[in-house]
Every structure is written in structure tokens, then in C-alpha cells.
Amino acid sequence: MEIEEIQLQDLNAETFIEEQVKAIAETVGDGLAVNALSGGVDSAVVTLLGHRALGDRLKTYFIENGLMREGEPRHVVDVFAGLGVKVEIVDARDKFFAALAGVTDPEEKRDKGITEVFYKDVFGKLVLDCGAKVLLQGTNYTDVEETVAGVKRQHNILEQLGIDTEQAYGYKVVEPIIRLRKPAVRVVGKALGLPEEIFARPPFPGPALATRVIGEVTPDRIALVRAATTIVEAELADSGAFQYMAILHEDKVTGLRGDKRDFGHQIEVRCWESEDAVTAAPTELPFELLRKIADRLTTEVPGVVSVTYNVTAKPPSCIEAV
Ligand code: XMP
């Protein structure tokens, strides 16, 4: 791989910020750039770098793909309004669900269901409409590494797979944090003045809850995993873990509700200890806490009759299920 990592111990956040702001300003010249803010630390850092470099000439969008966590679009817009950055919400829910309909293969979901819609349909149009020539994006070093190694098709990897974005989508992609892994991105986020709630946030994947639905992604199945996610995140917020999540399985299982058979859904809970997501181990959660999560999921999320906890490490597991 040609890109050289900047290791955490070698990172000078202030110098890094200065260099990246300068590079963005030079690349964009006196034109416009766009970027998508998802609320995760990577895109948040890129938004602030771009804002410092370009001010109002950076147009920041939150793409409402219908796959986000409860209340996320509004919350992210509010946090950035507090930082002086205007973020526009683009409703693209129908486009994503239409592309995801009937797709069950994990890589096809990522490729056709997310990447194509995001870059071609949604951003292609936004960029064309506002006349920007550059898309700023928060690809990090681990994203590149995993995609190039063939682990999985990260939604934001393009050039490293030989995709010429200017030819394919009509704009250039600039990736200011591509040499950093997550811990280094957090340090830069703090130095940029992001609130702790954002720079210390557990990672959340670009394809969002679609990576946590095994089988077809439909609005109903996303609503189910979203409700489960709210519960799991609330119960594990104080766990200190690297990342935690709820996954909706494709198979249904026989359960019992009242005195009647209930053929219902299975939710898998995952909670990870990790430094940089390259390897990870399951957190040894107290059994009482797991029981509490299971009780809440089976009583508060309609149709859930079974809850499991993943005890596999990465590898061979991955952090996300899709
Ligand atoms: P996996 O599932 O590969 O995840 O063990 C490693 C880390 O990357 C996140 N992840 C993604 N992040 N776009 C992203 O921005 C993606 O397509 C994507 N897929 C996985 C995952 O949440 C974990 O932190």
C-alpha cells in the first residue's frame, strides 16, 4: 500500500491540522467543496478541517439514508450549529431503500445498496447542483487497509480500488485523515475543538444499520434493529468498551409468549474491546447486565423472542455482521 500511516506517537495534532487545512485550501482553490457529515468522529474531523480551510465554501450535508440511529440527523445538525457549521439534511431514504430491496449478499449490499447510491445518485447530484468539484471525505487508514486486504468493501474506498472518481462521479475526492487510525483521529478532533461527545464517540459505520441487518434491509427491519440499538447503546454506554451494537438475524426462531408459540426475531448483542478495530475481543460483561439487556429487548422491541451475546474475537469474527 502506498499510503504511509502516521502513528499516534508521531502525531503532532497542531502541525497536522495546519498542513491539512493548507492542502484543502490549495486543492479547492477558489471553488466549492462538499462533504457528508455522519456524526462519527472521522467525518466530524474532516468537516472542521474543511470549514477552517474554506469557511462557507464548504457545503456540509447530512445524508438521511433512513439507516441511522434514533434522532441522529437532528442531533448532529444541532451539535454542529453550536460549532458555527451549517449542515443541511438531504432526505435520500427512498433511494437507499429502493437500492437495498431484495439484496441479501453482504458485499452487494455495501456496493450496490450503499456505495453506488451515495456517490452516484445522491452526491453526484448534489455536487452537480452546487457546482463543487471536490468531495472531502473521512476515509481513515484502517478503512483502506481492510478493503485492500479484501476483508470487506468499506463504503468509502474508491481510488484504492482503481475507481477514478472524476470520471465515474464527476468530482475529485480528498481524504485528509487517510494516514491516521481512529485513536489519532480522536486526538486531532480534540485539538480542533470538537465536543468530547463527538471525538470520543464509539465508531459507527458509514453504511449504518445496514451492516447490522443480516438478510434483506427493509424499513421495517431497520426500525427493529434501530429500537434494539437504542436499548443496547443505553445499557452499554458506561461499559468503557470500544464499540457495542445490536444485530438482527435473518433466521427466526420459536419462542413462547404467554402460553402461545411465538415464531420471532433473534437479536445478537456484540460488545468489543479494541484499540483500532483491526483486532478485537468480546467484552466480559457481567451476566446480570446481559440478562437485563435481554429482558429489555424481548419486552420493548416487538417480535423479539431470542437474544444472544457474541463471544468470538476478531479475527475470525468481524466487528460488524455485514
Ligand atoms: P469490521 O466489521 O470490518 O469493522 O470488523 C471494523 C471497524 O470499521 C467500521 N466499519 C466501517 N466504517 N464504513 C465505515 O466508515 C464502512 O463501510 C465500515 N464497515 C465497518 C466498524 O464499525 C468497525 O469500527
Coordinates of C-alpha atoms in Angstrom, one line a residue, residues 55-307:
G55 CA -15.5 28.7 5.5
D56 CA -18.8 29.0 3.7
R57 CA -17.3 27.5 0.5
L58 CA -17.6 24.1 2.2
K59 CA -21.2 22.7 1.9
T60 CA -21.8 20.1 4.5
Y61 CA -24.7 17.7 4.1
F62 CA -26.1 15.1 6.4
I63 CA -27.4 12.3 4.2
E64 CA -30.6 10.9 5.8
N65 CA -30.3 7.4 4.3
G66 CA -33.0 6.0 6.6
L67 CA -30.4 3.7 8.2
M68 CA -29.3 5.9 11.1
R69 CA -29.8 5.6 14.8
E70 CA -32.8 7.2 16.5
G71 CA -32.8 11.0 16.5
E72 CA -29.3 11.1 14.9
P73 CA -29.9 13.6 12.0
R74 CA -31.3 16.4 14.1
H75 CA -28.8 15.8 16.9
V76 CA -25.8 16.1 14.6
V77 CA -27.2 19.2 12.9
D78 CA -27.7 20.8 16.4
V79 CA -24.2 19.9 17.6
F80 CA -22.5 21.5 14.5
A81 CA -24.8 24.5 14.7
G82 CA -23.2 25.1 18.1
L83 CA -19.8 25.0 16.4
G84 CA -20.8 27.5 13.8
V85 CA -21.1 25.0 11.0
K86 CA -24.3 24.9 9.0
V87 CA -25.3 21.3 8.0
E88 CA -28.1 20.6 5.5
I89 CA -30.1 17.4 5.8
V90 CA -30.7 15.6 2.5
D91 CA -33.6 13.1 2.6
A92 CA -32.5 10.2 0.5
R93 CA -34.3 7.4 2.3
D94 CA -36.3 6.2 -0.7
K95 CA -33.2 6.0 -2.9
F96 CA -31.4 3.8 -0.4
F97 CA -34.3 1.5 0.4
A98 CA -35.1 1.1 -3.3
A99 CA -31.5 0.0 -4.0
L100 CA -31.4 -2.3 -1.0
A101 CA -34.7 -4.1 -1.8
G102 CA -34.2 -7.8 -2.4
V103 CA -30.4 -7.6 -1.8
T104 CA -29.1 -10.2 0.7
D105 CA -25.5 -10.6 -0.2
P106 CA -23.3 -8.6 2.2
E107 CA -20.9 -7.2 -0.4
E108 CA -23.7 -6.4 -2.8
K109 CA -25.4 -4.5 -0.1
R110 CA -22.3 -2.4 0.5
D111 CA -21.5 -1.9 -3.1
K112 CA -24.9 -1.5 -5.0
G113 CA -27.0 -0.6 -2.0
I114 CA -24.8 2.0 -0.3
T115 CA -21.7 3.0 -2.3
E116 CA -23.4 3.4 -5.7
V117 CA -26.4 5.3 -4.3
F118 CA -24.2 7.5 -2.1
Y119 CA -21.6 8.5 -4.6
K120 CA -23.5 8.4 -7.8
D121 CA -27.2 9.2 -7.1
V122 CA -27.0 11.4 -4.0
F123 CA -23.6 13.1 -4.1
G124 CA -23.3 13.1 -7.9
K125 CA -26.5 15.2 -8.0
L126 CA -25.6 17.5 -5.1
V127 CA -22.1 18.2 -6.5
L128 CA -23.6 18.9 -9.9
D129 CA -26.3 21.2 -8.4
C130 CA -24.0 23.3 -6.4
G131 CA -21.0 23.4 -8.8
A132 CA -18.4 21.8 -6.5
K133 CA -15.5 20.0 -7.9
V134 CA -14.3 18.3 -4.7
L135 CA -15.7 16.0 -2.1
L136 CA -14.0 15.9 1.2
Q137 CA -14.2 12.5 2.9
G138 CA -13.2 10.9 6.2
T139 CA -11.5 7.8 4.9
N140 CA -9.0 6.5 7.6
Y141 CA -6.0 4.2 7.4
T142 CA -7.9 1.2 8.7
D143 CA -10.6 1.6 6.0
V144 CA -8.0 1.4 3.3
E145 CA -6.1 -1.5 4.8
E146 CA -9.2 -3.7 5.3
T147 CA -10.6 -3.0 1.8
V148 CA -7.2 -3.5 0.1
A149 CA -6.7 -6.7 2.1
G150 CA -10.1 -7.9 0.9
V151 CA -11.7 -8.1 4.3
K152 CA -14.7 -6.1 3.3
R153 CA -15.7 -3.4 0.9
Q154 CA -15.7 -0.3 3.1
H155 CA -18.3 2.1 1.7
N156 CA -15.8 4.9 1.2
I157 CA -12.9 3.3 -0.6
L158 CA -12.7 4.2 -4.2
E159 CA -9.3 5.2 -5.6
Q160 CA -7.5 2.4 -3.8
L161 CA -9.8 0.0 -5.8
G162 CA -8.9 1.7 -9.0
I163 CA -12.0 3.9 -9.3
D164 CA -11.3 7.2 -10.9
T165 CA -13.9 9.4 -9.1
E166 CA -13.6 12.3 -11.5
Q167 CA -14.5 10.0 -14.4
A168 CA -17.1 7.8 -12.5
Y169 CA -18.9 10.5 -10.5
G170 CA -17.7 13.9 -11.8
Y171 CA -15.7 15.1 -8.8
K172 CA -12.4 14.7 -7.1
V173 CA -12.2 13.0 -3.6
V174 CA -9.9 14.5 -1.0
E175 CA -9.2 12.4 2.1
P176 CA -7.4 14.5 4.8
I177 CA -7.2 11.8 7.5
I178 CA -6.3 8.8 5.4
R179 CA -2.9 8.4 7.1
L180 CA -4.5 8.2 10.6
R181 CA -6.1 5.4 12.6
K182 CA -9.0 6.1 14.9
P183 CA -7.0 7.0 18.1
A184 CA -5.1 9.6 16.2
V185 CA -8.3 10.9 14.6
R186 CA -9.7 11.4 18.1
V187 CA -6.6 13.4 19.1
V188 CA -7.0 15.7 16.1
G189 CA -10.7 16.0 16.8
K190 CA -10.0 17.2 20.4
A191 CA -7.4 19.7 19.1
L192 CA -9.9 21.0 16.6
G193 CA -12.4 21.8 19.5
L194 CA -14.9 19.1 18.9
P195 CA -17.0 18.3 21.9
E196 CA -16.0 15.1 23.8
E197 CA -19.3 13.6 22.9
I198 CA -18.2 13.5 19.3
F199 CA -14.4 13.0 19.5
A200 CA -14.7 10.1 22.0
R201 CA -17.7 8.5 20.3
P202 CA -17.7 4.8 19.6
P203 CA -17.2 4.2 15.9
F204 CA -20.3 3.8 13.7
P205 CA -20.0 2.5 10.2
G206 CA -20.9 4.6 7.1
P207 CA -23.5 2.1 5.8
A208 CA -25.0 2.5 9.3
L209 CA -27.6 0.0 10.5
A210 CA -27.5 -1.8 7.1
T211 CA -24.3 -3.5 8.4
R212 CA -26.4 -4.8 11.3
V213 CA -29.2 -6.5 9.4
I214 CA -28.4 -9.9 8.2
G215 CA -30.5 -10.6 5.1
E216 CA -32.7 -8.0 3.3
V217 CA -32.6 -4.4 4.6
T218 CA -36.2 -3.1 4.6
P219 CA -37.7 -0.1 6.5
D220 CA -39.4 -2.4 9.0
R221 CA -36.2 -4.4 9.7
I222 CA -34.2 -1.2 10.1
A223 CA -36.9 0.1 12.5
L224 CA -36.5 -3.1 14.5
V225 CA -32.7 -3.0 14.8
R226 CA -32.9 0.7 15.5
A227 CA -35.1 0.1 18.5
A228 CA -32.7 -2.6 19.7
T229 CA -29.7 -0.3 19.1
T230 CA -31.2 2.4 21.4
I231 CA -31.5 -0.2 24.2
V232 CA -28.1 -1.8 23.8
E233 CA -26.3 1.6 23.5
A234 CA -28.1 2.9 26.6
E235 CA -27.2 -0.2 28.7
L236 CA -23.6 -0.3 27.5
A237 CA -22.8 3.4 27.4
D238 CA -20.9 3.1 30.7
S239 CA -19.1 -0.1 29.7
G240 CA -16.0 1.7 28.5
A241 CA -16.0 -0.7 25.5
F242 CA -14.6 0.3 22.1
Q243 CA -17.9 -0.4 20.3
Y244 CA -21.2 -2.1 21.0
M245 CA -24.2 -3.0 18.9
A246 CA -27.4 -5.0 18.2
I247 CA -27.7 -7.2 15.1
L248 CA -30.9 -8.5 13.6
H249 CA -30.6 -12.1 12.4
E250 CA -32.2 -13.4 9.2
D251 CA -33.4 -16.6 10.8
K252 CA -36.4 -16.6 13.1
V253 CA -36.8 -19.0 16.0
T254 CA -39.6 -20.5 18.0
G255 CA -40.4 -18.6 21.2
L256 CA -43.1 -18.6 23.8
R257 CA -45.2 -15.6 24.7
G258 CA -47.9 -16.0 27.4
D259 CA -48.8 -19.6 26.7
K260 CA -48.7 -19.4 22.9
R261 CA -45.9 -20.2 20.4
D262 CA -44.3 -17.1 19.0
F263 CA -42.1 -17.6 15.9
G264 CA -40.0 -14.4 16.3
H265 CA -36.8 -12.5 15.7
Q266 CA -33.3 -13.0 17.2
I267 CA -31.1 -10.1 18.2
E268 CA -27.4 -10.7 18.7
V269 CA -25.6 -8.3 21.0
R270 CA -21.9 -7.5 20.4
C271 CA -19.6 -5.5 22.6
W272 CA -15.9 -5.1 21.7
E273 CA -12.6 -4.3 23.3
S274 CA -10.2 -2.9 20.7
E275 CA -7.6 -0.3 20.0
D276 CA -8.1 0.4 16.4
A277 CA -10.7 -2.1 15.1
V278 CA -8.1 -4.3 13.4
T279 CA -8.4 -6.9 16.1
A280 CA -10.9 -7.0 18.8
A281 CA -12.0 -9.2 21.8
P282 CA -15.5 -9.5 23.2
T283 CA -16.0 -7.6 26.5
E284 CA -16.5 -9.8 29.5
L285 CA -19.8 -8.2 30.5
P286 CA -21.5 -9.1 33.8
F287 CA -24.1 -11.8 33.3
E288 CA -26.7 -9.7 35.2
L289 CA -26.2 -6.9 32.7
L290 CA -26.6 -9.3 29.8
R291 CA -29.8 -10.6 31.4
K292 CA -31.1 -7.1 31.7
I293 CA -30.4 -6.3 28.1
A294 CA -32.2 -9.5 27.0
D295 CA -35.2 -8.7 29.2
R296 CA -35.5 -5.2 27.7
L297 CA -35.0 -6.3 24.1
T298 CA -37.7 -9.1 24.4
T299 CA -40.2 -6.8 26.2
E300 CA -39.6 -3.5 24.4
V301 CA -38.9 -4.5 20.8
P302 CA -42.0 -6.1 19.3
G303 CA -41.4 -9.6 17.8
V304 CA -38.0 -10.3 19.5
V305 CA -38.0 -13.7 21.3
S306 CA -34.3 -14.5 21.5
V307 CA -31.1 -12.6 22.4

